[in-house]
mmCIF file of N, CA, C and O in Angstrom:
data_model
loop_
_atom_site.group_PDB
_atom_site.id
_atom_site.type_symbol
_atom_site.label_atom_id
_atom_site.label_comp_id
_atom_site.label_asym_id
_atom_site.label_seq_id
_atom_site.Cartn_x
_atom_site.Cartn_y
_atom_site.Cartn_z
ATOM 1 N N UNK A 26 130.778 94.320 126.001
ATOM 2 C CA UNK A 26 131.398 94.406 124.692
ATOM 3 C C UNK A 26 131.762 95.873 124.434
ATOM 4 O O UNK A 26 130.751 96.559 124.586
ATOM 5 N N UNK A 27 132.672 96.499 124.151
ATOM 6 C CA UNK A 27 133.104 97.440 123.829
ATOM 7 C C UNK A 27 132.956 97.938 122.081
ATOM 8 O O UNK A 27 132.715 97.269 121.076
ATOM 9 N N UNK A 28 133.188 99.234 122.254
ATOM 10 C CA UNK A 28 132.419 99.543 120.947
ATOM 11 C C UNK A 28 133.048 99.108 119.905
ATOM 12 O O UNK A 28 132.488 98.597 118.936
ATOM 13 N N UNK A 29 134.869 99.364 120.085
ATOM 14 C CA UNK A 29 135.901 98.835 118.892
ATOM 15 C C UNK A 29 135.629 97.716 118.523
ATOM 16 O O UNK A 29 136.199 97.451 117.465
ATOM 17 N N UNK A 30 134.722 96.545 119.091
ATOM 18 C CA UNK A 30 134.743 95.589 119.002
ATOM 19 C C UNK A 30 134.425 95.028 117.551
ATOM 20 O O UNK A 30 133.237 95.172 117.262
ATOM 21 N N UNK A 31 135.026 94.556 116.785
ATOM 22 C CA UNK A 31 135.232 94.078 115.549
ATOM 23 C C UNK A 31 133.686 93.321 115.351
ATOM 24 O O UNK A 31 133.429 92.236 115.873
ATOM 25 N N UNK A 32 132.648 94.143 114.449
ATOM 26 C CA UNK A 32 130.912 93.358 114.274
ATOM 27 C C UNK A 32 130.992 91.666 114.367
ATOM 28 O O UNK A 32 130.033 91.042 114.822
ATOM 29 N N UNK A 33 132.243 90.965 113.887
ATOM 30 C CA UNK A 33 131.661 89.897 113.705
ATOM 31 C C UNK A 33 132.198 89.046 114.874
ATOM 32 O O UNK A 33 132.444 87.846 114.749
ATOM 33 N N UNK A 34 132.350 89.675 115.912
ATOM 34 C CA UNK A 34 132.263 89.246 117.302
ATOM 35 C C UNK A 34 130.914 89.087 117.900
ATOM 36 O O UNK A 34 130.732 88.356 118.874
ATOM 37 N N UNK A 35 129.641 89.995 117.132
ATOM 38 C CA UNK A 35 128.468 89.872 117.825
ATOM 39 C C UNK A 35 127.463 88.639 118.107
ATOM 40 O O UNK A 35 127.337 88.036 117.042
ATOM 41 N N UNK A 36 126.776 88.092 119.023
ATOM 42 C CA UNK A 36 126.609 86.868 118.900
ATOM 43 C C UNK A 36 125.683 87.026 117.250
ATOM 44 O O UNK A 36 125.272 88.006 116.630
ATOM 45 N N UNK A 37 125.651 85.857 117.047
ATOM 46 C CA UNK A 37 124.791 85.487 115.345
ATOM 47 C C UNK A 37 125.539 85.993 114.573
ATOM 48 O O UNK A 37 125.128 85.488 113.529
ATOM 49 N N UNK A 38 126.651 86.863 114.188
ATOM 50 C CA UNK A 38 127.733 87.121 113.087
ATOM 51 C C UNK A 38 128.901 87.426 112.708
ATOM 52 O O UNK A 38 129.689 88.355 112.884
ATOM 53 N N UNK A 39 128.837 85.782 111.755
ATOM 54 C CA UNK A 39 130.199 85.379 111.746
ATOM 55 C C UNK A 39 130.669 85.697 110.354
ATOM 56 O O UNK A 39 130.073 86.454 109.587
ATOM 57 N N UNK A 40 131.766 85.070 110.094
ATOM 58 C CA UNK A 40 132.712 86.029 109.003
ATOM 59 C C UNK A 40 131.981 86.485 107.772
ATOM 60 O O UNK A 40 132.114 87.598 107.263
ATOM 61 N N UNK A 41 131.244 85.582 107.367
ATOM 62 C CA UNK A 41 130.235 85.915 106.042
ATOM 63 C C UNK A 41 129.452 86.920 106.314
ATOM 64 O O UNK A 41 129.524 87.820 105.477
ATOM 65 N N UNK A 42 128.644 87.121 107.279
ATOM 66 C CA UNK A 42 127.909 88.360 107.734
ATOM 67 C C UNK A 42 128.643 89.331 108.013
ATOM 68 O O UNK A 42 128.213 90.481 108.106
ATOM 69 N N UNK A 43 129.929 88.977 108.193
ATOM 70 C CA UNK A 43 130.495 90.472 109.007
ATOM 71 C C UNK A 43 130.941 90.778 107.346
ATOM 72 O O UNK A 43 130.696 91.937 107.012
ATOM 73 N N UNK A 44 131.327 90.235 106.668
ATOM 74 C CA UNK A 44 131.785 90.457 104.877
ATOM 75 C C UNK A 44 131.313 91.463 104.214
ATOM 76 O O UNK A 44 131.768 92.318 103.454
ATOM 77 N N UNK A 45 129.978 91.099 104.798
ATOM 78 C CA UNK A 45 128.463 91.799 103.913
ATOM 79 C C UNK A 45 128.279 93.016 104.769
ATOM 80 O O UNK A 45 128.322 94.075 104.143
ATOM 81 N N UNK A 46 128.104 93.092 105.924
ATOM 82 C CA UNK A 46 127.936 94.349 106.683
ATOM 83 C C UNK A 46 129.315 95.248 106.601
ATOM 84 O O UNK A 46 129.155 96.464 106.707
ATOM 85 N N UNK A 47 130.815 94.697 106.401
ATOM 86 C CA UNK A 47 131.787 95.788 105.848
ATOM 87 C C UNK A 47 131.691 96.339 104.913
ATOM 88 O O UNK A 47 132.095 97.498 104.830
ATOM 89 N N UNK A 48 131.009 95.572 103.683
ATOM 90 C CA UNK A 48 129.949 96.163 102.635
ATOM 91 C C UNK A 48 129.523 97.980 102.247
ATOM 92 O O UNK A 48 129.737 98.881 101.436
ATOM 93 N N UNK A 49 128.616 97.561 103.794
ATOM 94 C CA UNK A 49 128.090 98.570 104.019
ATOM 95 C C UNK A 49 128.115 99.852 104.880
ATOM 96 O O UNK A 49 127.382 100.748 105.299
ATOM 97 N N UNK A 50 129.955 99.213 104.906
ATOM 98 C CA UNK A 50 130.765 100.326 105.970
ATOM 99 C C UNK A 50 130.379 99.923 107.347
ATOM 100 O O UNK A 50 130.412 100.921 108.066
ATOM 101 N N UNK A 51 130.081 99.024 107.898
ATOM 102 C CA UNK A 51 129.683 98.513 109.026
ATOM 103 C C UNK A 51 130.722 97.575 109.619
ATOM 104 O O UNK A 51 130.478 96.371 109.540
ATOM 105 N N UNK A 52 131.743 97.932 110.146
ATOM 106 C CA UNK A 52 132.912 96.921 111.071
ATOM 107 C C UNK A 52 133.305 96.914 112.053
ATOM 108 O O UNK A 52 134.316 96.268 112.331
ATOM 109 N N UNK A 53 132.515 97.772 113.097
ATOM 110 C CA UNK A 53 133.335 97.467 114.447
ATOM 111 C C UNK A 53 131.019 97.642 115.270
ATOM 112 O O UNK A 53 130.068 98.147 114.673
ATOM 113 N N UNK A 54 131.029 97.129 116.369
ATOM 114 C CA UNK A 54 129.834 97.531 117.012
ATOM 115 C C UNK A 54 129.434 99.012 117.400
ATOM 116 O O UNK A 54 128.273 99.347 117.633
ATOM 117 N N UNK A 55 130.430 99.787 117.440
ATOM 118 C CA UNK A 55 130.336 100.933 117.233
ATOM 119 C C UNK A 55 129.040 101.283 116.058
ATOM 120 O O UNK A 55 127.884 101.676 116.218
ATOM 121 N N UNK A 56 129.863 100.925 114.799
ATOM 122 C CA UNK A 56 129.285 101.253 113.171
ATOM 123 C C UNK A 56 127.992 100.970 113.155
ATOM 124 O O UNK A 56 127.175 101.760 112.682
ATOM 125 N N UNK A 57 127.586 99.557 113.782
ATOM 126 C CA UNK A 57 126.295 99.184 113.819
ATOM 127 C C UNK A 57 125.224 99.503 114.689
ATOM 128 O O UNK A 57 124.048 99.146 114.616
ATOM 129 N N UNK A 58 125.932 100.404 115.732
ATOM 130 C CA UNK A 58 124.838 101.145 116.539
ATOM 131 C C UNK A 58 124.006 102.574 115.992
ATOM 132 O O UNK A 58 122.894 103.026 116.265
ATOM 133 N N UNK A 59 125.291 103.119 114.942
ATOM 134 C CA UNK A 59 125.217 104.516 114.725
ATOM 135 C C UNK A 59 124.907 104.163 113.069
ATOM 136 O O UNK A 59 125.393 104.795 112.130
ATOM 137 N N UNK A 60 124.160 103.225 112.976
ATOM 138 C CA UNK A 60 124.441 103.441 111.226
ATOM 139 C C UNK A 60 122.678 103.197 111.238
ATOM 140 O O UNK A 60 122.285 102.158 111.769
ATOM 141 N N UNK A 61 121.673 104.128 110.670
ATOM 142 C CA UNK A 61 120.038 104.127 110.683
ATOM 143 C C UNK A 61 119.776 103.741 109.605
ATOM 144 O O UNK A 61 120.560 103.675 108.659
ATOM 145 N N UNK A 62 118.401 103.376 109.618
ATOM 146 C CA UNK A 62 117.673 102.586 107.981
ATOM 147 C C UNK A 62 117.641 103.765 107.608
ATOM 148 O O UNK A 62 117.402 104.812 108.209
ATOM 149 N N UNK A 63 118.070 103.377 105.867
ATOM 150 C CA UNK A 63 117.720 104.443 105.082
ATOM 151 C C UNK A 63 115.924 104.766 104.746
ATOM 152 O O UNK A 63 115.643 105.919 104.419
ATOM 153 N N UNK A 64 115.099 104.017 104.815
ATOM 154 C CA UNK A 64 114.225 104.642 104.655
ATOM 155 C C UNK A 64 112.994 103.977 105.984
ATOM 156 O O UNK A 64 113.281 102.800 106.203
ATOM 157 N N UNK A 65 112.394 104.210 106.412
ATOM 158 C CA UNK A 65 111.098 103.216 107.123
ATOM 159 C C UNK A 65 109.707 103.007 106.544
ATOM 160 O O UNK A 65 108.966 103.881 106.094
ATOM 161 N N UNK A 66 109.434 101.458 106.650
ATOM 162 C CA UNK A 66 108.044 101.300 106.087
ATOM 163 C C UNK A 66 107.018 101.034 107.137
ATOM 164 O O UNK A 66 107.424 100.397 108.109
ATOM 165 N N UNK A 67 105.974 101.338 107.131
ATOM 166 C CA UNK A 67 105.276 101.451 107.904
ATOM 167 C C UNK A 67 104.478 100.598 107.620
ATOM 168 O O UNK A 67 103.835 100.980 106.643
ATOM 169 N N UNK A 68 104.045 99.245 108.089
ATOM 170 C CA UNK A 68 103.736 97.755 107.408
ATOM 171 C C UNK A 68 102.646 97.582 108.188
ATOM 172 O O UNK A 68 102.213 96.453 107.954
ATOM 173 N N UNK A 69 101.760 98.319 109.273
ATOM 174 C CA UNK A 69 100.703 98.210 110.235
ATOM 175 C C UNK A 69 99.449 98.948 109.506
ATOM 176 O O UNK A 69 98.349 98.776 110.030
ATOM 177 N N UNK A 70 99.548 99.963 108.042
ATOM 178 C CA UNK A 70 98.938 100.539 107.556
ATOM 179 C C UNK A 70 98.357 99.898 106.155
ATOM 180 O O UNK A 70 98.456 100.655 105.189
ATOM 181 N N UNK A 71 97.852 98.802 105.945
ATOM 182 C CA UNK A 71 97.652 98.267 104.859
ATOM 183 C C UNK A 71 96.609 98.560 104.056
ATOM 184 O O UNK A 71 95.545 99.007 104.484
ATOM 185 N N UNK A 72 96.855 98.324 102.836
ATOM 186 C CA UNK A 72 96.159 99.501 101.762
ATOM 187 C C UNK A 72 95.152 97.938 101.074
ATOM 188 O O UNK A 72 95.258 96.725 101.256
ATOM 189 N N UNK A 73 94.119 98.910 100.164
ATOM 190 C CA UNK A 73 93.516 97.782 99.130
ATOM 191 C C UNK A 73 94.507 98.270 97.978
ATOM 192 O O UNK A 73 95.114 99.305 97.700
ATOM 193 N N UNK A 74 94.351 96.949 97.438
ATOM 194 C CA UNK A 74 94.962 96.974 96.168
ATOM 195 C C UNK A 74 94.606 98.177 94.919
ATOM 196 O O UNK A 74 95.529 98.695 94.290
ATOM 197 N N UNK A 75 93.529 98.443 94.729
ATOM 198 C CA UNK A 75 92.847 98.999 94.184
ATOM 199 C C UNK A 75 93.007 100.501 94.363
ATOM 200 O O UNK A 75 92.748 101.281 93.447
ATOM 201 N N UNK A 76 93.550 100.997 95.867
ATOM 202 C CA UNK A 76 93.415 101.851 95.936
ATOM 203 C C UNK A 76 95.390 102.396 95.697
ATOM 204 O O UNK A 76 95.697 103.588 95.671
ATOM 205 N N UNK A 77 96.224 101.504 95.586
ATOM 206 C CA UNK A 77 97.537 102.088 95.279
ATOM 207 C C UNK A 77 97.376 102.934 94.242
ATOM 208 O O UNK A 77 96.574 102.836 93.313
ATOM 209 N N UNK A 78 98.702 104.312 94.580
ATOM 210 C CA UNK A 78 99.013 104.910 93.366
ATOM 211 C C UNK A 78 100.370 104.382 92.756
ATOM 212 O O UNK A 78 101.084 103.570 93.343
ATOM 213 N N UNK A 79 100.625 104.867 91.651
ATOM 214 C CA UNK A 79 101.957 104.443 90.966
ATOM 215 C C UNK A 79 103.360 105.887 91.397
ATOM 216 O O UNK A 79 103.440 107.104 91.226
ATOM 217 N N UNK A 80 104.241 104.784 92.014
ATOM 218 C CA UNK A 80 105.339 105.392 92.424
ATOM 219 C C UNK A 80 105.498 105.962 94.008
ATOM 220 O O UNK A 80 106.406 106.673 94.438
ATOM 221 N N UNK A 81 104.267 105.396 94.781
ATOM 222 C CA UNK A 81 104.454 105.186 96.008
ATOM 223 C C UNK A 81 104.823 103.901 96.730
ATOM 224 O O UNK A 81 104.762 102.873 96.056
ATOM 225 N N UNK A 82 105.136 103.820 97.795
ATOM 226 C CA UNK A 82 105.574 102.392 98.326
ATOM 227 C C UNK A 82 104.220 102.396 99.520
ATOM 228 O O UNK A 82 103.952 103.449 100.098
ATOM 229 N N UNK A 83 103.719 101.590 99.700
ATOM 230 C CA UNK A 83 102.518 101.155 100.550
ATOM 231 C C UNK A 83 102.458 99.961 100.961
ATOM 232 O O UNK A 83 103.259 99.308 100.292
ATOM 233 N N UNK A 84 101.869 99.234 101.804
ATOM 234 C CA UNK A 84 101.907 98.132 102.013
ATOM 235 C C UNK A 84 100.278 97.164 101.485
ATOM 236 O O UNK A 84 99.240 97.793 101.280
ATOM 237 N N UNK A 85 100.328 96.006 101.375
ATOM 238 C CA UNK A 85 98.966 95.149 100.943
ATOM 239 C C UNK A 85 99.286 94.010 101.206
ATOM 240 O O UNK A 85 100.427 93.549 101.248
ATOM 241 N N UNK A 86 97.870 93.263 101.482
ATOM 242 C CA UNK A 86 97.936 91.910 102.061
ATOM 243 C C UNK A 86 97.143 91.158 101.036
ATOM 244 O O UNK A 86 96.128 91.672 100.567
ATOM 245 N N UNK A 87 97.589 89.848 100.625
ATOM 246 C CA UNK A 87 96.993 89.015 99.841
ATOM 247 C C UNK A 87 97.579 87.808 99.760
ATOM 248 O O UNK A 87 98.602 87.449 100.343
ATOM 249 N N UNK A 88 96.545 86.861 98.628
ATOM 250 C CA UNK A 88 96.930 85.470 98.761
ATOM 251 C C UNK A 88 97.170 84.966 97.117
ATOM 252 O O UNK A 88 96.651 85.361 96.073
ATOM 253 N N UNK A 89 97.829 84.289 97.296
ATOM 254 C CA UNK A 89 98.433 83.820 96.216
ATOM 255 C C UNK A 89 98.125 82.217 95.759
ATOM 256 O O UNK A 89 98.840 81.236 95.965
ATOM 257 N N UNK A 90 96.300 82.316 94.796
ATOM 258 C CA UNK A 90 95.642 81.228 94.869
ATOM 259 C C UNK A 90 96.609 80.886 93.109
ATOM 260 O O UNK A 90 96.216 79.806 92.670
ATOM 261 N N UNK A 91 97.365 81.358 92.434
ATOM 262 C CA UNK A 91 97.783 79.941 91.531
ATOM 263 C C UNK A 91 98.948 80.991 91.148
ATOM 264 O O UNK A 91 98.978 82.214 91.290
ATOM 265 N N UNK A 92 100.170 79.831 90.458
ATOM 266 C CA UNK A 92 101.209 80.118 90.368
ATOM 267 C C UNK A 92 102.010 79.325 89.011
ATOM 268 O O UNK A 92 101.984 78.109 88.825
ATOM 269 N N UNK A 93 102.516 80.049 88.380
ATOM 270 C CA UNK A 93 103.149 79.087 87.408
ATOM 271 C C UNK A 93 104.646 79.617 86.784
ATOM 272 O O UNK A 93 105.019 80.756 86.503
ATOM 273 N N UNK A 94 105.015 78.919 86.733
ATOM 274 C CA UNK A 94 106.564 78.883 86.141
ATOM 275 C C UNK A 94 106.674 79.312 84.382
ATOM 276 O O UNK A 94 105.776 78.878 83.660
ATOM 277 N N UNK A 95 107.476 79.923 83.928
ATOM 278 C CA UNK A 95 107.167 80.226 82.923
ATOM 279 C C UNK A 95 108.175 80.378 82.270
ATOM 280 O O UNK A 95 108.655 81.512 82.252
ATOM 281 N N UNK A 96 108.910 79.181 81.432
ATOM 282 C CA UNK A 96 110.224 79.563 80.374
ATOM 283 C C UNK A 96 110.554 80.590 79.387
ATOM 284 O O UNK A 96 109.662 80.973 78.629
ATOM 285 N N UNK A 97 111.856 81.131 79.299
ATOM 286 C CA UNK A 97 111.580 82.149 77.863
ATOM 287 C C UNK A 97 111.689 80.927 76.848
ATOM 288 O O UNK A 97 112.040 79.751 76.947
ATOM 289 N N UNK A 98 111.164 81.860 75.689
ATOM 290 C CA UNK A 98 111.121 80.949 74.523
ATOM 291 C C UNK A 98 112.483 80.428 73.674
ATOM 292 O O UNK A 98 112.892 79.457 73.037
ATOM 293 N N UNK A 99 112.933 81.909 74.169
ATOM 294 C CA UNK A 99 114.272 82.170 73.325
ATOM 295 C C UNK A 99 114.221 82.960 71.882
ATOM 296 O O UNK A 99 115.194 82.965 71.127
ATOM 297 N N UNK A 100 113.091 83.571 71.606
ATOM 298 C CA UNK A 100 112.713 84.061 70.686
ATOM 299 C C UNK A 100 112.998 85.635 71.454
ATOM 300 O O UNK A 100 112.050 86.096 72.089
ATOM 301 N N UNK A 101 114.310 86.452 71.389
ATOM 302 C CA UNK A 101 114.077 87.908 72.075
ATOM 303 C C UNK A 101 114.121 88.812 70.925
ATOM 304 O O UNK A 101 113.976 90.024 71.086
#
């Protein structure tokens, strides 16, 4: 495959994906080799809950024993 090669030639993306990745200035395989995450998380380092600060990004593992749905009232 050559680099000009238009992204949504790559196998797995087709016109809708290639839509979204022109988006992001991403259109030929070229773009998508040379284009890096803007930031990296490091997801092997997991924190207690307890111990997060506010306005860092960290990672935590947990379970999610109840859940509920919750309408507005309409009262804003």
């Amino acid at each position: 495959m050559r680099l000009e090669t238009p992204v949504q030639y790559c196998k797995g993306i087709g016109p809708k994906r290639a839509d979204l990745l022109g988006k992001l200035g991403i259109a030929t395989v070229e773009d998508a080799l040379y284009t890096l995450p803007w930031r990296y998380e490091d997801r092997g380092n997991l924190k207690k809950i307890s111990s997060l600060a506010y306005g860092s990004y960290e990672t935590v593992s947990g379970e999610v024993v109840s859940a509920e749905v919750v309408q507005p009232d309409g009262s804003g």
